JSON list of C-alpha atoms in Angstrom, two decimals:
[
{"chain": "A", "resi": 124, "resn": "MET", "atom": "CA", "xyz": [0.00, 0.00, 0.00]},
{"chain": "A", "resi": 125, "resn": "ALA", "atom": "CA", "xyz": [1.54, 3.28, -1.10]},
{"chain": "A", "resi": 126, "resn": "ILE", "atom": "CA", "xyz": [1.39, 6.37, 1.11]},
{"chain": "A", "resi": 127, "resn": "SER", "atom": "CA", "xyz": [2.04, 9.79, -0.45]},
{"chain": "A", "resi": 128, "resn": "LEU", "atom": "CA", "xyz": [4.41, 12.06, 1.47]},
{"chain": "A", "resi": 129, "resn": "GLU", "atom": "CA", "xyz": [4.59, 15.88, 1.62]},
{"chain": "A", "resi": 130, "resn": "ASN", "atom": "CA", "xyz": [7.66, 16.08, -0.57]},
{"chain": "A", "resi": 131, "resn": "GLY", "atom": "CA", "xyz": [5.93, 14.34, -3.46]},
{"chain": "A", "resi": 132, "resn": "TYR", "atom": "CA", "xyz": [7.46, 10.92, -2.94]},
{"chain": "A", "resi": 133, "resn": "THR", "atom": "CA", "xyz": [5.53, 7.81, -2.01]},
{"chain": "A", "resi": 134, "resn": "ALA", "atom": "CA", "xyz": [6.43, 5.22, 0.56]},
{"chain": "A", "resi": 135, "resn": "THR", "atom": "CA", "xyz": [5.01, 1.83, 1.32]},
{"chain": "A", "resi": 136, "resn": "ALA", "atom": "CA", "xyz": [3.99, 0.75, 4.79]},
{"chain": "A", "resi": 137, "resn": "PRO", "atom": "CA", "xyz": [5.20, -2.60, 6.03]},
{"chain": "A", "resi": 138, "resn": "GLN", "atom": "CA", "xyz": [2.60, -5.34, 6.01]},
{"chain": "A", "resi": 139, "resn": "PHE", "atom": "CA", "xyz": [2.01, -7.18, 9.29]},
{"chain": "A", "resi": 140, "resn": "LYS", "atom": "CA", "xyz": [2.36, -10.91, 8.97]},
{"chain": "A", "resi": 141, "resn": "PRO", "atom": "CA", "xyz": [1.61, -12.91, 12.15]},
{"chain": "A", "resi": 142, "resn": "GLU", "atom": "CA", "xyz": [3.80, -15.79, 11.02]},
{"chain": "A", "resi": 143, "resn": "SER", "atom": "CA", "xyz": [6.80, -13.45, 11.06]},
{"chain": "A", "resi": 144, "resn": "LEU", "atom": "CA", "xyz": [6.54, -13.16, 14.87]},
{"chain": "A", "resi": 145, "resn": "PRO", "atom": "CA", "xyz": [8.45, -15.47, 17.19]},
{"chain": "A", "resi": 146, "resn": "PRO", "atom": "CA", "xyz": [6.35, -18.48, 18.30]},
{"chain": "A", "resi": 147, "resn": "LYS", "atom": "CA", "xyz": [5.63, -17.01, 21.78]},
{"chain": "A", "resi": 148, "resn": "GLN", "atom": "CA", "xyz": [4.11, -13.84, 20.32]},
{"chain": "A", "resi": 149, "resn": "GLN", "atom": "CA", "xyz": [1.95, -15.45, 17.64]},
{"chain": "A", "resi": 150, "resn": "GLN", "atom": "CA", "xyz": [-1.78, -15.20, 18.16]},
{"chain": "A", "resi": 151, "resn": "PRO", "atom": "CA", "xyz": [-3.62, -18.53, 18.27]},
{"chain": "A", "resi": 152, "resn": "ASN", "atom": "CA", "xyz": [-6.22, -19.01, 15.56]},
{"chain": "A", "resi": 153, "resn": "THR", "atom": "CA", "xyz": [-8.65, -20.88, 17.83]},
{"chain": "A", "resi": 154, "resn": "LYS", "atom": "CA", "xyz": [-11.98, -19.23, 18.51]},
{"chain": "A", "resi": 155, "resn": "LEU", "atom": "CA", "xyz": [-12.93, -18.61, 22.12]},
{"chain": "A", "resi": 156, "resn": "SER", "atom": "CA", "xyz": [-15.80, -20.56, 23.56]},
{"chain": "A", "resi": 157, "resn": "LYS", "atom": "CA", "xyz": [-18.81, -18.55, 24.68]},
{"chain": "A", "resi": 158, "resn": "THR", "atom": "CA", "xyz": [-17.90, -19.07, 28.33]},
{"chain": "A", "resi": 159, "resn": "GLU", "atom": "CA", "xyz": [-14.33, -17.89, 27.81]},
{"chain": "A", "resi": 160, "resn": "TYR", "atom": "CA", "xyz": [-15.55, -14.93, 25.77]},
{"chain": "A", "resi": 161, "resn": "LEU", "atom": "CA", "xyz": [-18.03, -13.86, 28.46]},
{"chain": "A", "resi": 162, "resn": "HIS", "atom": "CA", "xyz": [-15.43, -14.37, 31.19]},
{"chain": "A", "resi": 163, "resn": "ARG", "atom": "CA", "xyz": [-12.88, -12.25, 29.34]},
{"chain": "A", "resi": 164, "resn": "LEU", "atom": "CA", "xyz": [-15.53, -9.61, 28.56]},
{"chain": "A", "resi": 165, "resn": "PHE", "atom": "CA", "xyz": [-16.52, -9.45, 32.23]},
{"chain": "A", "resi": 166, "resn": "GLN", "atom": "CA", "xyz": [-12.92, -9.23, 33.39]},
{"chain": "A", "resi": 167, "resn": "THR", "atom": "CA", "xyz": [-11.95, -6.58, 30.86]},
{"chain": "A", "resi": 168, "resn": "TYR", "atom": "CA", "xyz": [-14.90, -4.23, 30.51]},
{"chain": "A", "resi": 169, "resn": "ILE", "atom": "CA", "xyz": [-17.76, -4.87, 32.89]},
{"chain": "A", "resi": 170, "resn": "ASN", "atom": "CA", "xyz": [-16.14, -5.03, 36.34]},
{"chain": "A", "resi": 171, "resn": "PRO", "atom": "CA", "xyz": [-12.37, -4.46, 36.26]},
{"chain": "A", "resi": 172, "resn": "PRO", "atom": "CA", "xyz": [-12.08, -3.37, 39.95]},
{"chain": "A", "resi": 173, "resn": "ALA", "atom": "CA", "xyz": [-13.66, -6.61, 41.15]},
{"chain": "A", "resi": 174, "resn": "THR", "atom": "CA", "xyz": [-11.41, -8.60, 38.85]},
{"chain": "A", "resi": 175, "resn": "ALA", "atom": "CA", "xyz": [-8.37, -6.74, 40.14]},
{"chain": "A", "resi": 176, "resn": "ALA", "atom": "CA", "xyz": [-9.50, -7.33, 43.73]},
{"chain": "A", "resi": 177, "resn": "LEU", "atom": "CA", "xyz": [-9.92, -11.05, 43.06]},
{"chain": "A", "resi": 178, "resn": "LYS", "atom": "CA", "xyz": [-6.46, -11.26, 41.52]},
{"chain": "A", "resi": 179, "resn": "SER", "atom": "CA", "xyz": [-5.01, -9.39, 44.51]},
{"chain": "A", "resi": 180, "resn": "LEU", "atom": "CA", "xyz": [-6.85, -11.71, 46.92]},
{"chain": "A", "resi": 181, "resn": "GLN", "atom": "CA", "xyz": [-5.65, -14.77, 45.03]},
{"chain": "A", "resi": 182, "resn": "LYS", "atom": "CA", "xyz": [-2.07, -13.49, 45.17]},
{"chain": "A", "resi": 183, "resn": "HIS", "atom": "CA", "xyz": [-2.43, -12.85, 48.93]},
{"chain": "A", "resi": 184, "resn": "PHE", "atom": "CA", "xyz": [-3.82, -16.34, 49.54]},
{"chain": "A", "resi": 185, "resn": "ASN", "atom": "CA", "xyz": [-1.03, -17.91, 47.51]},
{"chain": "A", "resi": 186, "resn": "THR", "atom": "CA", "xyz": [1.60, -16.12, 49.57]},
{"chain": "A", "resi": 187, "resn": "HIS", "atom": "CA", "xyz": [-0.03, -17.02, 52.94]},
{"chain": "A", "resi": 188, "resn": "PRO", "atom": "CA", "xyz": [-0.99, -20.71, 52.86]},
{"chain": "A", "resi": 189, "resn": "LEU", "atom": "CA", "xyz": [-1.56, -20.97, 56.64]},
{"chain": "A", "resi": 190, "resn": "LEU", "atom": "CA", "xyz": [-4.16, -18.21, 56.58]},
{"chain": "A", "resi": 191, "resn": "THR", "atom": "CA", "xyz": [-5.75, -19.71, 53.46]},
{"chain": "A", "resi": 192, "resn": "THR", "atom": "CA", "xyz": [-6.13, -23.18, 54.97]},
{"chain": "A", "resi": 193, "resn": "PHE", "atom": "CA", "xyz": [-7.38, -21.72, 58.29]},
{"chain": "A", "resi": 194, "resn": "LEU", "atom": "CA", "xyz": [-10.09, -19.66, 56.56]},
{"chain": "A", "resi": 195, "resn": "THR", "atom": "CA", "xyz": [-11.03, -22.59, 54.33]},
{"chain": "A", "resi": 196, "resn": "ALA", "atom": "CA", "xyz": [-11.40, -24.91, 57.32]},
{"chain": "A", "resi": 197, "resn": "GLN", "atom": "CA", "xyz": [-13.46, -22.31, 59.17]},
{"chain": "A", "resi": 198, "resn": "PHE", "atom": "CA", "xyz": [-15.73, -21.82, 56.16]},
{"chain": "A", "resi": 199, "resn": "LEU", "atom": "CA", "xyz": [-16.24, -25.53, 55.54]},
{"chain": "A", "resi": 200, "resn": "THR", "atom": "CA", "xyz": [-17.04, -26.30, 59.18]},
{"chain": "A", "resi": 201, "resn": "SER", "atom": "CA", "xyz": [-19.28, -23.25, 59.69]},
{"chain": "A", "resi": 202, "resn": "ILE", "atom": "CA", "xyz": [-21.33, -23.35, 56.50]},
{"chain": "A", "resi": 203, "resn": "LEU", "atom": "CA", "xyz": [-23.47, -26.35, 57.52]},
{"chain": "A", "resi": 204, "resn": "PRO", "atom": "CA", "xyz": [-24.73, -24.86, 60.83]},
{"chain": "A", "resi": 205, "resn": "ILE", "atom": "CA", "xyz": [-25.33, -21.51, 59.13]},
{"chain": "A", "resi": 206, "resn": "LEU", "atom": "CA", "xyz": [-27.34, -23.17, 56.36]},
{"chain": "A", "resi": 207, "resn": "LEU", "atom": "CA", "xyz": [-29.32, -25.26, 58.87]},
{"chain": "A", "resi": 208, "resn": "PHE", "atom": "CA", "xyz": [-30.09, -22.19, 60.97]},
{"chain": "A", "resi": 209, "resn": "THR", "atom": "CA", "xyz": [-31.14, -20.17, 57.91]},
{"chain": "A", "resi": 210, "resn": "THR", "atom": "CA", "xyz": [-33.31, -23.02, 56.65]},
{"chain": "A", "resi": 211, "resn": "GLY", "atom": "CA", "xyz": [-34.94, -23.40, 60.07]},
{"chain": "A", "resi": 212, "resn": "VAL", "atom": "CA", "xyz": [-35.64, -19.69, 60.38]},
{"chain": "A", "resi": 213, "resn": "LEU", "atom": "CA", "xyz": [-37.15, -19.50, 56.89]},
{"chain": "A", "resi": 214, "resn": "THR", "atom": "CA", "xyz": [-39.24, -22.63, 57.49]},
{"chain": "A", "resi": 215, "resn": "ALA", "atom": "CA", "xyz": [-40.49, -21.34, 60.85]},
{"chain": "A", "resi": 216, "resn": "GLY", "atom": "CA", "xyz": [-41.34, -18.00, 59.26]},
{"chain": "A", "resi": 217, "resn": "LEU", "atom": "CA", "xyz": [-43.28, -19.64, 56.45]},
{"chain": "A", "resi": 218, "resn": "VAL", "atom": "CA", "xyz": [-45.14, -21.94, 58.85]},
{"chain": "A", "resi": 219, "resn": "ALA", "atom": "CA", "xyz": [-45.99, -19.01, 61.13]},
{"chain": "A", "resi": 220, "resn": "ALA", "atom": "CA", "xyz": [-47.20, -16.97, 58.16]},
{"chain": "A", "resi": 221, "resn": "GLY", "atom": "CA", "xyz": [-49.34, -19.90, 57.01]},
{"chain": "A", "resi": 222, "resn": "ILE", "atom": "CA", "xyz": [-50.87, -20.39, 60.47]},
{"chain": "A", "resi": 223, "resn": "PHE", "atom": "CA", "xyz": [-51.49, -16.65, 60.81]},
{"chain": "A", "resi": 224, "resn": "ALA", "atom": "CA", "xyz": [-53.19, -16.56, 57.38]},
{"chain": "A", "resi": 225, "resn": "PHE", "atom": "CA", "xyz": [-55.28, -19.64, 58.25]},
{"chain": "A", "resi": 226, "resn": "LEU", "atom": "CA", "xyz": [-56.45, -18.13, 61.54]},
{"chain": "A", "resi": 227, "resn": "GLY", "atom": "CA", "xyz": [-57.18, -14.86, 59.78]},
{"chain": "A", "resi": 228, "resn": "LEU", "atom": "CA", "xyz": [-59.30, -16.70, 57.23]},
{"chain": "A", "resi": 229, "resn": "LEU", "atom": "CA", "xyz": [-61.16, -18.46, 60.06]},
{"chain": "A", "resi": 230, "resn": "VAL", "atom": "CA", "xyz": [-62.24, -15.02, 61.23]},
{"chain": "A", "resi": 231, "resn": "LEU", "atom": "CA", "xyz": [-62.62, -13.44, 57.79]},
{"chain": "A", "resi": 232, "resn": "GLY", "atom": "CA", "xyz": [-64.79, -16.24, 56.33]},
{"chain": "A", "resi": 233, "resn": "PRO", "atom": "CA", "xyz": [-67.75, -15.89, 58.72]},
{"chain": "A", "resi": 234, "resn": "VAL", "atom": "CA", "xyz": [-67.45, -12.10, 58.67]},
{"chain": "A", "resi": 235, "resn": "LEU", "atom": "CA", "xyz": [-67.73, -12.10, 54.87]},
{"chain": "A", "resi": 236, "resn": "VAL", "atom": "CA", "xyz": [-70.70, -14.49, 54.99]},
{"chain": "A", "resi": 237, "resn": "ILE", "atom": "CA", "xyz": [-72.52, -12.33, 57.56]},
{"chain": "A", "resi": 238, "resn": "THR", "atom": "CA", "xyz": [-71.81, -9.08, 55.70]},
{"chain": "A", "resi": 239, "resn": "GLY", "atom": "CA", "xyz": [-72.88, -10.71, 52.43]},
{"chain": "A", "resi": 240, "resn": "ILE", "atom": "CA", "xyz": [-76.18, -11.80, 53.96]},
{"chain": "A", "resi": 241, "resn": "LEU", "atom": "CA", "xyz": [-76.59, -8.34, 55.52]},
{"chain": "A", "resi": 242, "resn": "GLY", "atom": "CA", "xyz": [-75.99, -6.76, 52.11]},
{"chain": "A", "resi": 243, "resn": "VAL", "atom": "CA", "xyz": [-78.69, -8.94, 50.52]},
{"chain": "A", "resi": 244, "resn": "VAL", "atom": "CA", "xyz": [-81.10, -8.07, 53.36]},
{"chain": "A", "resi": 245, "resn": "VAL", "atom": "CA", "xyz": [-80.44, -4.33, 52.97]},
{"chain": "A", "resi": 246, "resn": "TRP", "atom": "CA", "xyz": [-80.86, -4.59, 49.19]},
{"chain": "A", "resi": 247, "resn": "GLY", "atom": "CA", "xyz": [-84.13, -6.53, 49.54]},
{"chain": "A", "resi": 248, "resn": "TRP", "atom": "CA", "xyz": [-85.38, -4.17, 52.25]},
{"chain": "A", "resi": 249, "resn": "GLY", "atom": "CA", "xyz": [-84.69, -1.18, 49.99]},
{"chain": "A", "resi": 250, "resn": "TRP", "atom": "CA", "xyz": [-86.66, -2.67, 47.12]},
{"chain": "A", "resi": 251, "resn": "GLY", "atom": "CA", "xyz": [-89.41, -3.74, 49.53]},
{"chain": "A", "resi": 252, "resn": "VAL", "atom": "CA", "xyz": [-89.71, -0.14, 50.74]},
{"chain": "A", "resi": 253, "resn": "VAL", "atom": "CA", "xyz": [-89.96, 1.03, 47.14]},
{"chain": "A", "resi": 254, "resn": "PHE", "atom": "CA", "xyz": [-92.71, -1.49, 46.24]},
{"chain": "A", "resi": 255, "resn": "VAL", "atom": "CA", "xyz": [-94.66, -1.06, 49.49]},
{"chain": "A", "resi": 256, "resn": "GLY", "atom": "CA", "xyz": [-94.27, 2.71, 49.19]},
{"chain": "A", "resi": 257, "resn": "ARG", "atom": "CA", "xyz": [-95.68, 2.66, 45.67]},
{"chain": "A", "resi": 258, "resn": "TRP", "atom": "CA", "xyz": [-98.57, 0.47, 46.81]},
{"chain": "A", "resi": 259, "resn": "VAL", "atom": "CA", "xyz": [-99.33, 2.71, 49.81]},
{"chain": "A", "resi": 260, "resn": "TRP", "atom": "CA", "xyz": [-98.88, 5.89, 47.77]},
{"chain": "A", "resi": 261, "resn": "GLY", "atom": "CA", "xyz": [-101.09, 4.49, 45.03]},
{"chain": "A", "resi": 262, "resn": "GLY", "atom": "CA", "xyz": [-103.88, 3.76, 47.57]},
{"chain": "A", "resi": 263, "resn": "TYR", "atom": "CA", "xyz": [-103.50, 7.25, 49.03]},
{"chain": "A", "resi": 264, "resn": "VAL", "atom": "CA", "xyz": [-103.77, 8.90, 45.63]},
{"chain": "A", "resi": 265, "resn": "GLY", "atom": "CA", "xyz": [-106.74, 6.70, 44.78]},
{"chain": "A", "resi": 266, "resn": "ARG", "atom": "CA", "xyz": [-108.63, 7.78, 47.94]},
{"chain": "A", "resi": 267, "resn": "HIS", "atom": "CA", "xyz": [-107.79, 11.47, 47.93]},
{"chain": "A", "resi": 268, "resn": "GLY", "atom": "CA", "xyz": [-107.74, 12.21, 44.24]},
{"chain": "A", "resi": 269, "resn": "ASN", "atom": "CA", "xyz": [-105.38, 14.72, 42.78]},
{"chain": "A", "resi": 270, "resn": "GLY", "atom": "CA", "xyz": [-105.40, 17.29, 45.62]},
{"chain": "A", "resi": 271, "resn": "ALA", "atom": "CA", "xyz": [-103.81, 15.53, 48.62]},
{"chain": "A", "resi": 272, "resn": "GLY", "atom": "CA", "xyz": [-103.45, 18.86, 50.42]},
{"chain": "A", "resi": 273, "resn": "GLY", "atom": "CA", "xyz": [-100.12, 19.76, 48.79]},
{"chain": "A", "resi": 274, "resn": "SER", "atom": "CA", "xyz": [-99.16, 22.32, 46.25]},
{"chain": "A", "resi": 275, "resn": "GLY", "atom": "CA", "xyz": [-98.45, 19.78, 43.49]},
{"chain": "A", "resi": 276, "resn": "ASN", "atom": "CA", "xyz": [-100.70, 17.68, 41.32]},
{"chain": "A", "resi": 277, "resn": "ILE", "atom": "CA", "xyz": [-100.50, 13.88, 41.36]},
{"chain": "A", "resi": 278, "resn": "LYS", "atom": "CA", "xyz": [-101.77, 12.07, 38.28]},
{"chain": "A", "resi": 279, "resn": "ARG", "atom": "CA", "xyz": [-101.86, 8.45, 37.33]},
{"chain": "A", "resi": 280, "resn": "GLU", "atom": "CA", "xyz": [-100.78, 7.91, 33.71]},
{"chain": "A", "resi": 281, "resn": "ASN", "atom": "CA", "xyz": [-100.30, 4.47, 32.17]},
{"chain": "A", "resi": 282, "resn": "GLY", "atom": "CA", "xyz": [-99.98, 2.78, 35.57]},
{"chain": "A", "resi": 283, "resn": "THR", "atom": "CA", "xyz": [-97.37, 5.20, 36.95]},
{"chain": "A", "resi": 284, "resn": "LEU", "atom": "CA", "xyz": [-97.78, 8.18, 39.23]},
{"chain": "A", "resi": 285, "resn": "LYS", "atom": "CA", "xyz": [-96.61, 11.61, 38.02]},
{"chain": "A", "resi": 286, "resn": "VAL", "atom": "CA", "xyz": [-96.10, 14.50, 40.44]},
{"chain": "A", "resi": 287, "resn": "THR", "atom": "CA", "xyz": [-96.00, 18.01, 39.06]},
{"chain": "A", "resi": 288, "resn": "MET", "atom": "CA", "xyz": [-95.37, 21.15, 41.05]}
]
């Protein structure tokens, strides 16, 4: 590839050939697996401080084997009681929540039945008042005619009562 220079001459740039490198510096032609690619992506771009901290921690553990084995032994012997305790607490919490919900439903069920029945009674009573009121009012209008002592006129038209002021 020719590159033109300011003085009017052209020069060619050297072409990079990977095979011209020593064997240690040559790039392998194998494709990365998806796991390796994601691991390298995570280490390089997504969370470099955490990766650096893990490398530093690994270096520290490699230089202090007594501390490493002590912490490993402590972790392995403590994890089972911690898991059992956590499992017991979660199980007890779930059982207590279930019992509490069951007892709440024992109270809520009858309350909902009673209030439902009460709602039906109030609804029926309201309609009963309307029908009885129409029947009583109709008999009153039939006996007293249109006057009824008020300032308005009551007329029966097509089976319904009309009040005009």
